[in-house]
Amino acid sequence: MIIAIDGPAASGKGTIARRLAALYGLPHLDTGLLYRATAAALIGADRDLYDESAAVAAARGLGLTDFDEVVLRSREMGEAASIVAAMPGVRHALLEAQRAFAARPGGAVLDGRDIGTVVCPRADVKIFVTASAAARAQRRALELAQRGERADYAAILADIQKRDARDSERTAAPLRPAEDAVRLDTTPLGVEAAVAEAARIVESAR
Ligand code: C5P
């Protein structure tokens, strides 16, 4: 069973994907980390984030050591990731590894922006997770504060809106729900209710 979870930043898709993976005993890939690691590799090599050929080389050269989650999950890296993620060459370089992950025997859960539309168009279950920008900014502020990062609500909201626009307006695999995705608005839901609703969607699809 392949479960594709897409949605904008801080919509709850990562938590839902992790919890569904645990529930069904499936491996989980947070594909945002691949774009974040690509951006981190460029920054680490002191290269321009807008240099597409350097970005493609960084994406092709990703190794397991590039995945320091504490660094990758910072606000700055989310912003940098959305810059390199708009480049068709970068997306192409990362596609095969994502499809290979999805093709594991037994299936997998993948979350990102284009899983249901591009990476796994034939996924068994597709969920498009949304939430209001205000709710997402609040959650992200809480998450950052818990990690001890500076968390200014207004700055986070502005970041989220900028990232939404960049992710949905790009021509390469823009953020949009697949036609056959089930939408899940988590604005009024706590984590447990959102996960329960996602599990219900999975059950009714299989
Ligand atoms: O999901 P996360 O916030 O970690 O993703 C960081 C950035 O990576 C997103 O803003 C988006 O630009 C990009 N991304 C993407 N396609 C994916 C996953 C992430 O374009 N499948």
mmCIF file with all atom_site columns, C-alpha atoms and ligand atoms in Angstrom:
data_model
loop_
_atom_site.group_PDB
_atom_site.id
_atom_site.type_symbol
_atom_site.label_atom_id
_atom_site.label_alt_id
_atom_site.label_comp_id
_atom_site.label_asym_id
_atom_site.label_entity_id
_atom_site.label_seq_id
_atom_site.pdbx_PDB_ins_code
_atom_site.Cartn_x
_atom_site.Cartn_y
_atom_site.Cartn_z
_atom_site.occupancy
_atom_site.B_iso_or_equiv
_atom_site.pdbx_formal_charge
_atom_site.auth_seq_id
_atom_site.auth_comp_id
_atom_site.auth_asym_id
_atom_site.auth_atom_id
_atom_site.pdbx_PDB_model_num
ATOM   1   C CA . MET A 1 1   ? 0.000   0.000  0.000   1.00 0.00 ? 1   MET A CA 1
ATOM   2   C CA . ILE A 1 2   ? 1.411   3.387  -1.036  1.00 0.00 ? 2   ILE A CA 1
ATOM   3   C CA . ILE A 1 3   ? 0.088   6.352  0.931   1.00 0.00 ? 3   ILE A CA 1
ATOM   4   C CA . ALA A 1 4   ? 0.751   9.827  -0.542  1.00 0.00 ? 4   ALA A CA 1
ATOM   5   C CA . ILE A 1 5   ? 0.366   12.805 1.764   1.00 0.00 ? 5   ILE A CA 1
ATOM   6   C CA . ASP A 1 6   ? 0.705   16.314 0.341   1.00 0.00 ? 6   ASP A CA 1
ATOM   7   C CA . GLY A 1 7   ? 0.046   19.792 1.650   1.00 0.00 ? 7   GLY A CA 1
ATOM   8   C CA . PRO A 1 8   ? 1.554   23.170 2.466   1.00 0.00 ? 8   PRO A CA 1
ATOM   9   C CA . ALA A 1 9   ? 4.130   23.952 5.157   1.00 0.00 ? 9   ALA A CA 1
ATOM   10  C CA . ALA A 1 10  ? 3.036   23.168 8.739   1.00 0.00 ? 10  ALA A CA 1
ATOM   11  C CA . SER A 1 11  ? -0.322  21.738 7.661   1.00 0.00 ? 11  SER A CA 1
ATOM   12  C CA . GLY A 1 12  ? 0.246   18.662 9.824   1.00 0.00 ? 12  GLY A CA 1
ATOM   13  C CA . LYS A 1 13  ? 1.144   16.395 6.910   1.00 0.00 ? 13  LYS A CA 1
ATOM   14  C CA . GLY A 1 14  ? 4.454   15.286 8.453   1.00 0.00 ? 14  GLY A CA 1
ATOM   15  C CA . THR A 1 15  ? 2.881   14.239 11.738  1.00 0.00 ? 15  THR A CA 1
ATOM   16  C CA . ILE A 1 16  ? 0.032   12.490 9.942   1.00 0.00 ? 16  ILE A CA 1
ATOM   17  C CA . ALA A 1 17  ? 2.473   10.674 7.634   1.00 0.00 ? 17  ALA A CA 1
ATOM   18  C CA . ARG A 1 18  ? 4.646   9.504  10.562  1.00 0.00 ? 18  ARG A CA 1
ATOM   19  C CA . ARG A 1 19  ? 1.668   8.305  12.543  1.00 0.00 ? 19  ARG A CA 1
ATOM   20  C CA . LEU A 1 20  ? 0.107   6.444  9.590   1.00 0.00 ? 20  LEU A CA 1
ATOM   21  C CA . ALA A 1 21  ? 3.457   4.789  8.890   1.00 0.00 ? 21  ALA A CA 1
ATOM   22  C CA . ALA A 1 22  ? 3.639   3.569  12.494  1.00 0.00 ? 22  ALA A CA 1
ATOM   23  C CA . LEU A 1 23  ? 0.009   2.421  12.417  1.00 0.00 ? 23  LEU A CA 1
ATOM   24  C CA . TYR A 1 24  ? 0.431   0.364  9.243   1.00 0.00 ? 24  TYR A CA 1
ATOM   25  C CA . GLY A 1 25  ? 4.045   -0.695 9.822   1.00 0.00 ? 25  GLY A CA 1
ATOM   26  C CA . LEU A 1 26  ? 5.265   1.061  6.661   1.00 0.00 ? 26  LEU A CA 1
ATOM   27  C CA . PRO A 1 27  ? 8.510   2.958  6.049   1.00 0.00 ? 27  PRO A CA 1
ATOM   28  C CA . HIS A 1 28  ? 8.107   6.746  5.845   1.00 0.00 ? 28  HIS A CA 1
ATOM   29  C CA . LEU A 1 29  ? 9.938   9.281  3.678   1.00 0.00 ? 29  LEU A CA 1
ATOM   30  C CA . ASP A 1 30  ? 9.655   12.997 4.419   1.00 0.00 ? 30  ASP A CA 1
ATOM   31  C CA . THR A 1 31  ? 10.562  14.224 0.932   1.00 0.00 ? 31  THR A CA 1
ATOM   32  C CA . GLY A 1 32  ? 10.951  17.828 2.138   1.00 0.00 ? 32  GLY A CA 1
ATOM   33  C CA . LEU A 1 33  ? 14.190  16.686 3.771   1.00 0.00 ? 33  LEU A CA 1
ATOM   34  C CA . LEU A 1 34  ? 15.658  15.920 0.329   1.00 0.00 ? 34  LEU A CA 1
ATOM   35  C CA . TYR A 1 35  ? 15.081  19.512 -0.809  1.00 0.00 ? 35  TYR A CA 1
ATOM   36  C CA . ARG A 1 36  ? 16.297  20.854 2.525   1.00 0.00 ? 36  ARG A CA 1
ATOM   37  C CA . ALA A 1 37  ? 19.457  18.711 2.298   1.00 0.00 ? 37  ALA A CA 1
ATOM   38  C CA . THR A 1 38  ? 20.082  19.927 -1.252  1.00 0.00 ? 38  THR A CA 1
ATOM   39  C CA . ALA A 1 39  ? 19.853  23.542 -0.064  1.00 0.00 ? 39  ALA A CA 1
ATOM   40  C CA . ALA A 1 40  ? 22.071  22.782 2.942   1.00 0.00 ? 40  ALA A CA 1
ATOM   41  C CA . ALA A 1 41  ? 24.720  21.206 0.705   1.00 0.00 ? 41  ALA A CA 1
ATOM   42  C CA . LEU A 1 42  ? 24.773  24.338 -1.491  1.00 0.00 ? 42  LEU A CA 1
ATOM   43  C CA . ILE A 1 43  ? 24.985  26.665 1.494   1.00 0.00 ? 43  ILE A CA 1
ATOM   44  C CA . GLY A 1 44  ? 27.708  24.478 3.029   1.00 0.00 ? 44  GLY A CA 1
ATOM   45  C CA . ALA A 1 45  ? 29.728  24.684 -0.195  1.00 0.00 ? 45  ALA A CA 1
ATOM   46  C CA . ASP A 1 46  ? 29.209  28.468 -0.267  1.00 0.00 ? 46  ASP A CA 1
ATOM   47  C CA . ARG A 1 47  ? 27.336  28.308 -3.581  1.00 0.00 ? 47  ARG A CA 1
ATOM   48  C CA . ASP A 1 48  ? 24.578  30.601 -4.816  1.00 0.00 ? 48  ASP A CA 1
ATOM   49  C CA . LEU A 1 49  ? 21.133  29.119 -4.053  1.00 0.00 ? 49  LEU A CA 1
ATOM   50  C CA . TYR A 1 50  ? 19.917  30.262 -7.475  1.00 0.00 ? 50  TYR A CA 1
ATOM   51  C CA . ASP A 1 51  ? 22.712  28.462 -9.371  1.00 0.00 ? 51  ASP A CA 1
ATOM   52  C CA . GLU A 1 52  ? 20.718  25.630 -10.934 1.00 0.00 ? 52  GLU A CA 1
ATOM   53  C CA . SER A 1 53  ? 23.647  23.540 -12.159 1.00 0.00 ? 53  SER A CA 1
ATOM   54  C CA . ALA A 1 54  ? 25.265  23.635 -8.698  1.00 0.00 ? 54  ALA A CA 1
ATOM   55  C CA . ALA A 1 55  ? 21.876  22.778 -7.146  1.00 0.00 ? 55  ALA A CA 1
ATOM   56  C CA . VAL A 1 56  ? 21.410  19.813 -9.476  1.00 0.00 ? 56  VAL A CA 1
ATOM   57  C CA . ALA A 1 57  ? 24.916  18.557 -8.651  1.00 0.00 ? 57  ALA A CA 1
ATOM   58  C CA . ALA A 1 58  ? 24.123  18.912 -4.931  1.00 0.00 ? 58  ALA A CA 1
ATOM   59  C CA . ALA A 1 59  ? 20.855  16.982 -5.350  1.00 0.00 ? 59  ALA A CA 1
ATOM   60  C CA . ARG A 1 60  ? 22.620  14.200 -7.280  1.00 0.00 ? 60  ARG A CA 1
ATOM   61  C CA . GLY A 1 61  ? 25.398  14.008 -4.725  1.00 0.00 ? 61  GLY A CA 1
ATOM   62  C CA . LEU A 1 62  ? 23.250  13.750 -1.589  1.00 0.00 ? 62  LEU A CA 1
ATOM   63  C CA . GLY A 1 63  ? 24.534  11.194 0.874   1.00 0.00 ? 63  GLY A CA 1
ATOM   64  C CA . LEU A 1 64  ? 23.218  9.946  4.187   1.00 0.00 ? 64  LEU A CA 1
ATOM   65  C CA . THR A 1 65  ? 25.604  12.225 6.074   1.00 0.00 ? 65  THR A CA 1
ATOM   66  C CA . ASP A 1 66  ? 23.722  15.238 4.678   1.00 0.00 ? 66  ASP A CA 1
ATOM   67  C CA . PHE A 1 67  ? 20.758  14.500 6.928   1.00 0.00 ? 67  PHE A CA 1
ATOM   68  C CA . ASP A 1 68  ? 21.327  16.367 10.170  1.00 0.00 ? 68  ASP A CA 1
ATOM   69  C CA . GLU A 1 69  ? 17.666  16.940 10.976  1.00 0.00 ? 69  GLU A CA 1
ATOM   70  C CA . VAL A 1 70  ? 18.262  19.704 13.493  1.00 0.00 ? 70  VAL A CA 1
ATOM   71  C CA . VAL A 1 71  ? 19.959  21.836 10.841  1.00 0.00 ? 71  VAL A CA 1
ATOM   72  C CA . LEU A 1 72  ? 17.612  20.802 8.062   1.00 0.00 ? 72  LEU A CA 1
ATOM   73  C CA . ARG A 1 73  ? 14.416  21.610 9.915   1.00 0.00 ? 73  ARG A CA 1
ATOM   74  C CA . SER A 1 74  ? 15.315  25.233 10.653  1.00 0.00 ? 74  SER A CA 1
ATOM   75  C CA . ARG A 1 75  ? 13.200  28.064 9.231   1.00 0.00 ? 75  ARG A CA 1
ATOM   76  C CA . GLU A 1 76  ? 16.022  29.300 7.024   1.00 0.00 ? 76  GLU A CA 1
ATOM   77  C CA . MET A 1 77  ? 16.471  25.878 5.462   1.00 0.00 ? 77  MET A CA 1
ATOM   78  C CA . GLY A 1 78  ? 12.736  25.618 4.665   1.00 0.00 ? 78  GLY A CA 1
ATOM   79  C CA . GLU A 1 79  ? 12.965  28.887 2.802   1.00 0.00 ? 79  GLU A CA 1
ATOM   80  C CA . ALA A 1 80  ? 16.173  27.860 0.998   1.00 0.00 ? 80  ALA A CA 1
ATOM   81  C CA . ALA A 1 81  ? 14.623  24.473 0.126   1.00 0.00 ? 81  ALA A CA 1
ATOM   82  C CA . SER A 1 82  ? 11.687  26.122 -1.626  1.00 0.00 ? 82  SER A CA 1
ATOM   83  C CA . ILE A 1 83  ? 14.122  28.067 -3.826  1.00 0.00 ? 83  ILE A CA 1
ATOM   84  C CA . VAL A 1 84  ? 15.956  24.969 -5.075  1.00 0.00 ? 84  VAL A CA 1
ATOM   85  C CA . ALA A 1 85  ? 12.676  22.983 -5.226  1.00 0.00 ? 85  ALA A CA 1
ATOM   86  C CA . ALA A 1 86  ? 11.379  25.300 -7.963  1.00 0.00 ? 86  ALA A CA 1
ATOM   87  C CA . MET A 1 87  ? 14.176  24.102 -10.298 1.00 0.00 ? 87  MET A CA 1
ATOM   88  C CA . PRO A 1 88  ? 13.065  21.330 -12.686 1.00 0.00 ? 88  PRO A CA 1
ATOM   89  C CA . GLY A 1 89  ? 16.595  19.859 -12.756 1.00 0.00 ? 89  GLY A CA 1
ATOM   90  C CA . VAL A 1 90  ? 16.648  19.493 -8.972  1.00 0.00 ? 90  VAL A CA 1
ATOM   91  C CA . ARG A 1 91  ? 13.216  17.835 -8.950  1.00 0.00 ? 91  ARG A CA 1
ATOM   92  C CA . HIS A 1 92  ? 14.317  15.475 -11.696 1.00 0.00 ? 92  HIS A CA 1
ATOM   93  C CA . ALA A 1 93  ? 17.500  14.560 -9.812  1.00 0.00 ? 93  ALA A CA 1
ATOM   94  C CA . LEU A 1 94  ? 15.497  13.640 -6.692  1.00 0.00 ? 94  LEU A CA 1
ATOM   95  C CA . LEU A 1 95  ? 12.643  11.805 -8.402  1.00 0.00 ? 95  LEU A CA 1
ATOM   96  C CA . GLU A 1 96  ? 14.145  8.371  -8.843  1.00 0.00 ? 96  GLU A CA 1
ATOM   97  C CA . ALA A 1 97  ? 15.161  7.958  -5.191  1.00 0.00 ? 97  ALA A CA 1
ATOM   98  C CA . GLN A 1 98  ? 11.624  8.875  -4.097  1.00 0.00 ? 98  GLN A CA 1
ATOM   99  C CA . ARG A 1 99  ? 10.055  6.407  -6.527  1.00 0.00 ? 99  ARG A CA 1
ATOM   100 C CA . ALA A 1 100 ? 12.478  3.685  -5.422  1.00 0.00 ? 100 ALA A CA 1
ATOM   101 C CA . PHE A 1 101 ? 11.458  4.308  -1.817  1.00 0.00 ? 101 PHE A CA 1
ATOM   102 C CA . ALA A 1 102 ? 7.771   4.068  -2.753  1.00 0.00 ? 102 ALA A CA 1
ATOM   103 C CA . ALA A 1 103 ? 8.389   0.797  -4.605  1.00 0.00 ? 103 ALA A CA 1
ATOM   104 C CA . ARG A 1 104 ? 9.551   -1.029 -1.467  1.00 0.00 ? 104 ARG A CA 1
ATOM   105 C CA . PRO A 1 105 ? 7.812   -4.358 -0.960  1.00 0.00 ? 105 PRO A CA 1
ATOM   106 C CA . GLY A 1 106 ? 4.773   -3.798 1.238   1.00 0.00 ? 106 GLY A CA 1
ATOM   107 C CA . GLY A 1 107 ? 4.559   -0.137 0.346   1.00 0.00 ? 107 GLY A CA 1
ATOM   108 C CA . ALA A 1 108 ? 5.464   3.133  2.007   1.00 0.00 ? 108 ALA A CA 1
ATOM   109 C CA . VAL A 1 109 ? 4.181   6.481  3.211   1.00 0.00 ? 109 VAL A CA 1
ATOM   110 C CA . LEU A 1 110 ? 5.634   9.556  1.497   1.00 0.00 ? 110 LEU A CA 1
ATOM   111 C CA . ASP A 1 111 ? 4.843   13.162 2.312   1.00 0.00 ? 111 ASP A CA 1
ATOM   112 C CA . GLY A 1 112 ? 5.617   16.328 0.376   1.00 0.00 ? 112 GLY A CA 1
ATOM   113 C CA . ARG A 1 113 ? 4.079   18.638 -2.214  1.00 0.00 ? 113 ARG A CA 1
ATOM   114 C CA . ASP A 1 114 ? 3.886   16.519 -5.359  1.00 0.00 ? 114 ASP A CA 1
ATOM   115 C CA . ILE A 1 115 ? 3.628   12.927 -4.146  1.00 0.00 ? 115 ILE A CA 1
ATOM   116 C CA . GLY A 1 116 ? 0.082   12.333 -5.378  1.00 0.00 ? 116 GLY A CA 1
ATOM   117 C CA . THR A 1 117 ? 0.584   14.303 -8.595  1.00 0.00 ? 117 THR A CA 1
ATOM   118 C CA . VAL A 1 118 ? 4.121   13.425 -9.765  1.00 0.00 ? 118 VAL A CA 1
ATOM   119 C CA . VAL A 1 119 ? 6.067   10.991 -7.563  1.00 0.00 ? 119 VAL A CA 1
ATOM   120 C CA . CYS A 1 120 ? 3.329   8.395  -7.000  1.00 0.00 ? 120 CYS A CA 1
ATOM   121 C CA . PRO A 1 121 ? 0.405   9.222  -9.291  1.00 0.00 ? 121 PRO A CA 1
ATOM   122 C CA . ARG A 1 122 ? -0.885  5.672  -8.760  1.00 0.00 ? 122 ARG A CA 1
ATOM   123 C CA . ALA A 1 123 ? -0.721  5.710  -4.955  1.00 0.00 ? 123 ALA A CA 1
ATOM   124 C CA . ASP A 1 124 ? -3.434  3.654  -3.261  1.00 0.00 ? 124 ASP A CA 1
ATOM   125 C CA . VAL A 1 125 ? -4.353  6.499  -0.920  1.00 0.00 ? 125 VAL A CA 1
ATOM   126 C CA . LYS A 1 126 ? -3.849  10.239 -1.505  1.00 0.00 ? 126 LYS A CA 1
ATOM   127 C CA . ILE A 1 127 ? -4.536  12.765 1.203   1.00 0.00 ? 127 ILE A CA 1
ATOM   128 C CA . PHE A 1 128 ? -4.161  16.526 0.701   1.00 0.00 ? 128 PHE A CA 1
ATOM   129 C CA . VAL A 1 129 ? -3.735  18.103 4.116   1.00 0.00 ? 129 VAL A CA 1
ATOM   130 C CA . THR A 1 130 ? -4.575  21.794 4.555   1.00 0.00 ? 130 THR A CA 1
ATOM   131 C CA . ALA A 1 131 ? -5.033  24.258 7.415   1.00 0.00 ? 131 ALA A CA 1
ATOM   132 C CA . SER A 1 132 ? -5.465  28.021 7.556   1.00 0.00 ? 132 SER A CA 1
ATOM   133 C CA . ALA A 1 133 ? -2.245  30.033 7.338   1.00 0.00 ? 133 ALA A CA 1
ATOM   134 C CA . ALA A 1 134 ? -2.905  31.403 10.853  1.00 0.00 ? 134 ALA A CA 1
ATOM   135 C CA . ALA A 1 135 ? -3.273  27.919 12.351  1.00 0.00 ? 135 ALA A CA 1
ATOM   136 C CA . ARG A 1 136 ? -0.125  26.748 10.576  1.00 0.00 ? 136 ARG A CA 1
ATOM   137 C CA . ALA A 1 137 ? 1.890   29.747 11.769  1.00 0.00 ? 137 ALA A CA 1
ATOM   138 C CA . GLN A 1 138 ? 0.733   29.129 15.336  1.00 0.00 ? 138 GLN A CA 1
ATOM   139 C CA . ARG A 1 139 ? 1.781   25.482 15.196  1.00 0.00 ? 139 ARG A CA 1
ATOM   140 C CA . ARG A 1 140 ? 5.150   26.297 13.643  1.00 0.00 ? 140 ARG A CA 1
ATOM   141 C CA . ALA A 1 141 ? 5.808   28.977 16.297  1.00 0.00 ? 141 ALA A CA 1
ATOM   142 C CA . LEU A 1 142 ? 5.082   26.446 19.047  1.00 0.00 ? 142 LEU A CA 1
ATOM   143 C CA . GLU A 1 143 ? 7.270   23.815 17.407  1.00 0.00 ? 143 GLU A CA 1
ATOM   144 C CA . LEU A 1 144 ? 10.210  26.233 17.029  1.00 0.00 ? 144 LEU A CA 1
ATOM   145 C CA . ALA A 1 145 ? 9.807   27.488 20.594  1.00 0.00 ? 145 ALA A CA 1
ATOM   146 C CA . GLN A 1 146 ? 9.906   23.901 21.864  1.00 0.00 ? 146 GLN A CA 1
ATOM   147 C CA . ARG A 1 147 ? 13.187  23.429 20.007  1.00 0.00 ? 147 ARG A CA 1
ATOM   148 C CA . GLY A 1 148 ? 14.542  26.610 21.561  1.00 0.00 ? 148 GLY A CA 1
ATOM   149 C CA . GLU A 1 149 ? 14.541  28.598 18.302  1.00 0.00 ? 149 GLU A CA 1
ATOM   150 C CA . ARG A 1 150 ? 13.391  32.195 18.179  1.00 0.00 ? 150 ARG A CA 1
ATOM   151 C CA . ALA A 1 151 ? 9.719   32.108 17.192  1.00 0.00 ? 151 ALA A CA 1
ATOM   152 C CA . ASP A 1 152 ? 8.146   35.390 16.171  1.00 0.00 ? 152 ASP A CA 1
ATOM   153 C CA . TYR A 1 153 ? 4.545   34.717 15.058  1.00 0.00 ? 153 TYR A CA 1
ATOM   154 C CA . ALA A 1 154 ? 4.322   37.539 12.494  1.00 0.00 ? 154 ALA A CA 1
ATOM   155 C CA . ALA A 1 155 ? 7.619   36.566 10.863  1.00 0.00 ? 155 ALA A CA 1
ATOM   156 C CA . ILE A 1 156 ? 6.573   32.911 10.741  1.00 0.00 ? 156 ILE A CA 1
ATOM   157 C CA . LEU A 1 157 ? 3.208   33.782 9.172   1.00 0.00 ? 157 LEU A CA 1
ATOM   158 C CA . ALA A 1 158 ? 4.960   35.896 6.536   1.00 0.00 ? 158 ALA A CA 1
ATOM   159 C CA . ASP A 1 159 ? 7.396   33.018 5.850   1.00 0.00 ? 159 ASP A CA 1
ATOM   160 C CA . ILE A 1 160 ? 4.552   30.549 5.445   1.00 0.00 ? 160 ILE A CA 1
ATOM   161 C CA . GLN A 1 161 ? 2.667   32.805 3.061   1.00 0.00 ? 161 GLN A CA 1
ATOM   162 C CA . LYS A 1 162 ? 5.785   33.412 0.989   1.00 0.00 ? 162 LYS A CA 1
ATOM   163 C CA . ARG A 1 163 ? 6.560   29.679 0.855   1.00 0.00 ? 163 ARG A CA 1
ATOM   164 C CA . ASP A 1 164 ? 2.930   28.823 -0.072  1.00 0.00 ? 164 ASP A CA 1
ATOM   165 C CA . ALA A 1 165 ? 3.084   31.298 -2.951  1.00 0.00 ? 165 ALA A CA 1
ATOM   166 C CA . ARG A 1 166 ? 6.451   30.036 -4.189  1.00 0.00 ? 166 ARG A CA 1
ATOM   167 C CA . ASP A 1 167 ? 5.392   26.379 -3.934  1.00 0.00 ? 167 ASP A CA 1
ATOM   168 C CA . SER A 1 168 ? 2.030   26.840 -5.647  1.00 0.00 ? 168 SER A CA 1
ATOM   169 C CA . GLU A 1 169 ? 3.042   29.316 -8.325  1.00 0.00 ? 169 GLU A CA 1
ATOM   170 C CA . ARG A 1 170 ? 6.123   27.501 -9.643  1.00 0.00 ? 170 ARG A CA 1
ATOM   171 C CA . THR A 1 171 ? 5.768   25.720 -12.990 1.00 0.00 ? 171 THR A CA 1
ATOM   172 C CA . ALA A 1 172 ? 7.667   22.564 -11.955 1.00 0.00 ? 172 ALA A CA 1
ATOM   173 C CA . ALA A 1 173 ? 5.349   20.274 -9.958  1.00 0.00 ? 173 ALA A CA 1
ATOM   174 C CA . PRO A 1 174 ? 3.432   23.052 -8.183  1.00 0.00 ? 174 PRO A CA 1
ATOM   175 C CA . LEU A 1 175 ? 1.689   22.356 -4.901  1.00 0.00 ? 175 LEU A CA 1
ATOM   176 C CA . ARG A 1 176 ? -1.837  21.284 -5.766  1.00 0.00 ? 176 ARG A CA 1
ATOM   177 C CA . PRO A 1 177 ? -4.116  18.407 -4.802  1.00 0.00 ? 177 PRO A CA 1
ATOM   178 C CA . ALA A 1 178 ? -4.232  15.422 -7.163  1.00 0.00 ? 178 ALA A CA 1
ATOM   179 C CA . GLU A 1 179 ? -7.693  15.042 -8.711  1.00 0.00 ? 179 GLU A CA 1
ATOM   180 C CA . ASP A 1 180 ? -8.274  11.857 -6.754  1.00 0.00 ? 180 ASP A CA 1
ATOM   181 C CA . ALA A 1 181 ? -6.893  13.138 -3.418  1.00 0.00 ? 181 ALA A CA 1
ATOM   182 C CA . VAL A 1 182 ? -9.109  13.324 -0.343  1.00 0.00 ? 182 VAL A CA 1
ATOM   183 C CA . ARG A 1 183 ? -8.824  16.717 1.346   1.00 0.00 ? 183 ARG A CA 1
ATOM   184 C CA . LEU A 1 184 ? -8.285  16.909 5.066   1.00 0.00 ? 184 LEU A CA 1
ATOM   185 C CA . ASP A 1 185 ? -8.563  20.349 6.688   1.00 0.00 ? 185 ASP A CA 1
ATOM   186 C CA . THR A 1 186 ? -6.804  20.157 10.040  1.00 0.00 ? 186 THR A CA 1
ATOM   187 C CA . THR A 1 187 ? -7.557  23.768 11.111  1.00 0.00 ? 187 THR A CA 1
ATOM   188 C CA . PRO A 1 188 ? -10.044 22.783 13.824  1.00 0.00 ? 188 PRO A CA 1
ATOM   189 C CA . LEU A 1 189 ? -8.397  19.475 14.695  1.00 0.00 ? 189 LEU A CA 1
ATOM   190 C CA . GLY A 1 190 ? -5.875  18.477 17.335  1.00 0.00 ? 190 GLY A CA 1
ATOM   191 C CA . VAL A 1 191 ? -3.186  15.943 16.434  1.00 0.00 ? 191 VAL A CA 1
ATOM   192 C CA . GLU A 1 192 ? -5.162  12.894 17.582  1.00 0.00 ? 192 GLU A CA 1
ATOM   193 C CA . ALA A 1 193 ? -8.330  13.900 15.727  1.00 0.00 ? 193 ALA A CA 1
ATOM   194 C CA . ALA A 1 194 ? -6.369  14.667 12.556  1.00 0.00 ? 194 ALA A CA 1
ATOM   195 C CA . VAL A 1 195 ? -4.578  11.305 12.680  1.00 0.00 ? 195 VAL A CA 1
ATOM   196 C CA . ALA A 1 196 ? -7.866  9.470  13.336  1.00 0.00 ? 196 ALA A CA 1
ATOM   197 C CA . GLU A 1 197 ? -9.468  11.193 10.366  1.00 0.00 ? 197 GLU A CA 1
ATOM   198 C CA . ALA A 1 198 ? -6.489  10.326 8.138   1.00 0.00 ? 198 ALA A CA 1
ATOM   199 C CA . ALA A 1 199 ? -6.676  6.677  9.255   1.00 0.00 ? 199 ALA A CA 1
ATOM   200 C CA . ARG A 1 200 ? -10.378 6.665  8.411   1.00 0.00 ? 200 ARG A CA 1
ATOM   201 C CA . ILE A 1 201 ? -9.543  7.926  4.899   1.00 0.00 ? 201 ILE A CA 1
ATOM   202 C CA . VAL A 1 202 ? -6.958  5.142  4.512   1.00 0.00 ? 202 VAL A CA 1
ATOM   203 C CA . GLU A 1 203 ? -9.418  2.507  5.685   1.00 0.00 ? 203 GLU A CA 1
ATOM   204 C CA . SER A 1 204 ? -12.098 3.621  3.284   1.00 0.00 ? 204 SER A CA 1
ATOM   205 C CA . ALA A 1 205 ? -9.624  3.588  0.376   1.00 0.00 ? 205 ALA A CA 1
ATOM   206 C CA . ARG A 1 206 ? -8.210  0.116  0.794   1.00 0.00 ? 206 ARG A CA 1
HETATM 207 O O1 . C5P B 2 .   ? 7.822   19.927 3.726   1.00 0.00 ? 1   C5P B O1 1
HETATM 208 P P1 . C5P B 2 .   ? 8.966   20.860 3.993   1.00 0.00 ? 1   C5P B P1 1
HETATM 209 O O2 . C5P B 2 .   ? 8.555   22.151 4.619   1.00 0.00 ? 1   C5P B O2 1
HETATM 210 O O3 . C5P B 2 .   ? 10.088  20.206 4.726   1.00 0.00 ? 1   C5P B O3 1
HETATM 211 O O4 . C5P B 2 .   ? 9.550   21.206 2.546   1.00 0.00 ? 1   C5P B O4 1
HETATM 212 C C1 . C5P B 2 .   ? 10.518  22.206 2.331   1.00 0.00 ? 1   C5P B C1 1
HETATM 213 C C2 . C5P B 2 .   ? 10.354  22.734 0.909   1.00 0.00 ? 1   C5P B C2 1
HETATM 214 O O5 . C5P B 2 .   ? 10.729  21.707 -0.015  1.00 0.00 ? 1   C5P B O5 1
HETATM 215 C C3 . C5P B 2 .   ? 8.934   23.112 0.520   1.00 0.00 ? 1   C5P B C3 1
HETATM 216 O O6 . C5P B 2 .   ? 8.608   24.452 0.817   1.00 0.00 ? 1   C5P B O6 1
HETATM 217 C C4 . C5P B 2 .   ? 8.912   22.853 -0.983  1.00 0.00 ? 1   C5P B C4 1
HETATM 218 O O7 . C5P B 2 .   ? 9.391   23.981 -1.700  1.00 0.00 ? 1   C5P B O7 1
HETATM 219 C C5 . C5P B 2 .   ? 9.909   21.742 -1.168  1.00 0.00 ? 1   C5P B C5 1
HETATM 220 N N1 . C5P B 2 .   ? 9.278   20.444 -1.397  1.00 0.00 ? 1   C5P B N1 1
HETATM 221 C C6 . C5P B 2 .   ? 8.830   20.164 -2.677  1.00 0.00 ? 1   C5P B C6 1
HETATM 222 N N2 . C5P B 2 .   ? 8.325   18.945 -2.972  1.00 0.00 ? 1   C5P B N2 1
HETATM 223 C C7 . C5P B 2 .   ? 8.224   17.992 -2.032  1.00 0.00 ? 1   C5P B C7 1
HETATM 224 C C8 . C5P B 2 .   ? 8.638   18.273 -0.695  1.00 0.00 ? 1   C5P B C8 1
HETATM 225 C C9 . C5P B 2 .   ? 9.153   19.522 -0.410  1.00 0.00 ? 1   C5P B C9 1
HETATM 226 O O8 . C5P B 2 .   ? 8.892   21.013 -3.548  1.00 0.00 ? 1   C5P B O8 1
HETATM 227 N N3 . C5P B 2 .   ? 7.744   16.797 -2.368  1.00 0.00 ? 1   C5P B N3 1
#
